[in-house]
Amino acid sequence: MAATILSRQLTNILQQNLRFSLPRSRYVSQSANKTDVDDEFDGPLMKTEVPGPKSRKLMKKLNELQNTGAVNFFCDYEESRGNYLVDVDGNRMLDLYTQIASIPLGYNHPALVKVLQNPENASTFINRPALGCLPPENYVEKLSETLLSVAPKGLKQIQTMACGSCSNENAFKAACIWYRNKERGKAIHTKEELESCMINQAPGSPDITILSFMGGFHGRTFGCLTATHSKPVHKVDIPAFNWPTAPFPTLKYPLEEFVRENAQEEERCLEEVEDLIVKFRKKGRNVAAIIIEPIQSEGGDNHASDDFFKKLRNIAKKHGCAFLCDEVQTGGGSTGKFWAHEHWGLDDPADIVTFSKKFLSGGYFYKDELRPDVPYRIFNTWLGDPSKSLMFAEVLNVIKREKLLDNVIESGKVLLQGLKDLQVLYPHILNKARGKGTFCSIDAPNETIRNQLVLKMRNKGIVLGGCGEKSIRFRPALVFRPHHANLFLNVFSDILAVHK
Ligand code: PSZ
């Protein structure tokens, strides 16, 4: 503790210097250094290149055990605070990527530290139950206080899981079980079904399918991977199911300027969805579910209109397919609403909504009719983790107490407007600034320039992520304030001014 206080005092002294050493802004420097979180730092502080010598050494060691090609740098999570991620070389960076969009309240939020320190919570952290068979006494109460209190409209059933992929994987299974029961008219299986499923043959292992979209990402496990179409490297060499893949609309930005053209493109894709459903049905491969992300994230932050999603939902209904909305990355508030699909204004809710990342664990909400009627149909050992639920309860309290959705809207406006201003100033480097809330992105002309910009920004103390072929994506925590957005924009503006 003493060391932490000392290091904080030191960093405060260094911050005073930083204020002067920050390059003068070519952008609007609106109180970029102000902070309203007592515990947070007031700017990046770079000591070495990233990865620095200590990170490199650790990478070499880890590389003896596994492929470390994806490791950016090693982190000092103890020293990280709020929106700032500190690495093992003591570099302090403003984090606009937050562990691939997964840290709702930033690092070491004091409210979460308190949850951990509360002796009443010790048992929940120590004794991890196999939730499906031996849940703790307070399980129902905790579910009601936490996940159920933010359930998407119309969905009353909940299944917890450990991660995004296993949430989607089990959501697929729930949809298939529902679909087959619907086809049979009952949940009782024939002897033939029970025998044939044991050798992976129909009718027990039916030829029903899940329709997904080009550019979509739903995870890397076997079923999810068939529905994932963002990059070949995820898929190559892995067997895939013969399931339909529909085109996702390729829209022109800014969306409000190309409404008519974009509507035509969306119409084309919707027609293709219906054609595929019919074509597959004719081949005896009925579509049991359609899965879609509200904003295609890994695939390059591709948006579609509310109207597109509403029509897609209706197509699913018309053809008897479950409509499965993957909110693993979009859920939890960063679009300015708790669920991104709330923006659409659906008449009939999605049948299943999956979540993970900012929810700290995973799972899915679903309509009553998708509830499996026999036990052990959807099951695994942990089925989530009650200690994560405890933490998530506090995350929700903080979101409400600090009105973080309002903050996301406010910070998102500053961020997106700043990106739009910068793309006007640097049209040869930036285009397609887009986003909802702080869930924003912008494109570089190509992958090389995108990667250069991300690396240059990192060495100036800003952590960003890429997505798709040439997009930079912004996935800050919900505690990302307008002054953080300005701070980022100042640094970005400086980098762009000297980018060759
Ligand atoms: O490369 C990867 O495996 C990545 S990079 C980002 C993700 C995965 N995101 C996870 C994700 C997602 O964004 C959506 C929309 N659906 C499902 C998943 C899978 O979640 P996890 O990674 O928790 O299994």
Short mmCIF file of N, CA, C and O in Angstrom, two decimals, residues 450-462 491 495 498-500:
data_model
loop_
_atom_site.label_atom_id
_atom_site.label_comp_id
_atom_site.label_asym_id
_atom_site.label_seq_id
_atom_site.Cartn_x
_atom_site.Cartn_y
_atom_site.Cartn_z
N ARG A 450 -3.16 2.16 -41.13
CA ARG A 450 -3.92 1.95 -39.88
C ARG A 450 -2.98 1.45 -38.78
O ARG A 450 -2.94 1.99 -37.68
N ASN A 451 -2.18 0.41 -39.12
CA ASN A 451 -1.30 -0.17 -38.11
C ASN A 451 -0.23 0.82 -37.66
O ASN A 451 0.10 0.89 -36.47
N GLN A 452 0.27 1.62 -38.61
CA GLN A 452 1.27 2.64 -38.24
C GLN A 452 0.66 3.63 -37.26
O GLN A 452 1.28 3.99 -36.25
N LEU A 453 -0.55 4.08 -37.54
CA LEU A 453 -1.19 5.07 -36.66
C LEU A 453 -1.39 4.50 -35.26
O LEU A 453 -1.12 5.17 -34.26
N VAL A 454 -1.86 3.25 -35.20
CA VAL A 454 -2.10 2.63 -33.89
C VAL A 454 -0.79 2.54 -33.10
O VAL A 454 -0.75 2.86 -31.90
N LEU A 455 0.30 2.16 -33.78
CA LEU A 455 1.59 2.04 -33.08
C LEU A 455 2.14 3.40 -32.66
O LEU A 455 2.64 3.57 -31.55
N LYS A 456 2.02 4.39 -33.55
CA LYS A 456 2.50 5.74 -33.20
C LYS A 456 1.71 6.28 -32.00
O LYS A 456 2.29 6.90 -31.11
N MET A 457 0.42 6.05 -32.00
CA MET A 457 -0.41 6.53 -30.89
C MET A 457 0.00 5.84 -29.58
O MET A 457 0.04 6.45 -28.53
N ARG A 458 0.30 4.57 -29.69
CA ARG A 458 0.69 3.83 -28.49
C ARG A 458 1.98 4.40 -27.89
O ARG A 458 2.10 4.55 -26.69
N ASN A 459 2.90 4.74 -28.75
CA ASN A 459 4.16 5.32 -28.23
C ASN A 459 3.96 6.73 -27.69
O ASN A 459 4.82 7.24 -26.99
N LYS A 460 2.82 7.33 -28.00
CA LYS A 460 2.49 8.63 -27.40
C LYS A 460 1.54 8.44 -26.21
O LYS A 460 0.96 9.41 -25.71
N GLY A 461 1.29 7.19 -25.84
CA GLY A 461 0.50 6.95 -24.63
C GLY A 461 -0.98 6.80 -24.84
O GLY A 461 -1.77 7.05 -23.92
N ILE A 462 -1.39 6.36 -26.04
CA ILE A 462 -2.82 6.11 -26.28
C ILE A 462 -2.99 4.70 -26.82
O ILE A 462 -2.43 4.36 -27.88
N VAL A 491 -3.66 14.38 -29.02
CA VAL A 491 -2.51 13.54 -29.39
C VAL A 491 -2.66 13.05 -30.83
O VAL A 491 -1.71 13.07 -31.62
N ILE A 495 -0.16 13.57 -34.08
CA ILE A 495 0.39 12.45 -34.87
C ILE A 495 0.05 12.63 -36.35
O ILE A 495 0.88 12.42 -37.22
N VAL A 498 2.12 15.14 -38.42
CA VAL A 498 3.47 14.79 -38.87
C VAL A 498 3.51 13.43 -39.58
O VAL A 498 4.58 12.92 -39.89
N HIS A 499 2.33 12.85 -39.81
CA HIS A 499 2.30 11.51 -40.43
C HIS A 499 2.69 11.58 -41.91
O HIS A 499 2.17 12.39 -42.66
N LYS A 500 3.63 10.72 -42.28
CA LYS A 500 4.02 10.72 -43.71
C LYS A 500 3.69 9.36 -44.31
O LYS A 500 3.76 8.36 -43.66
#
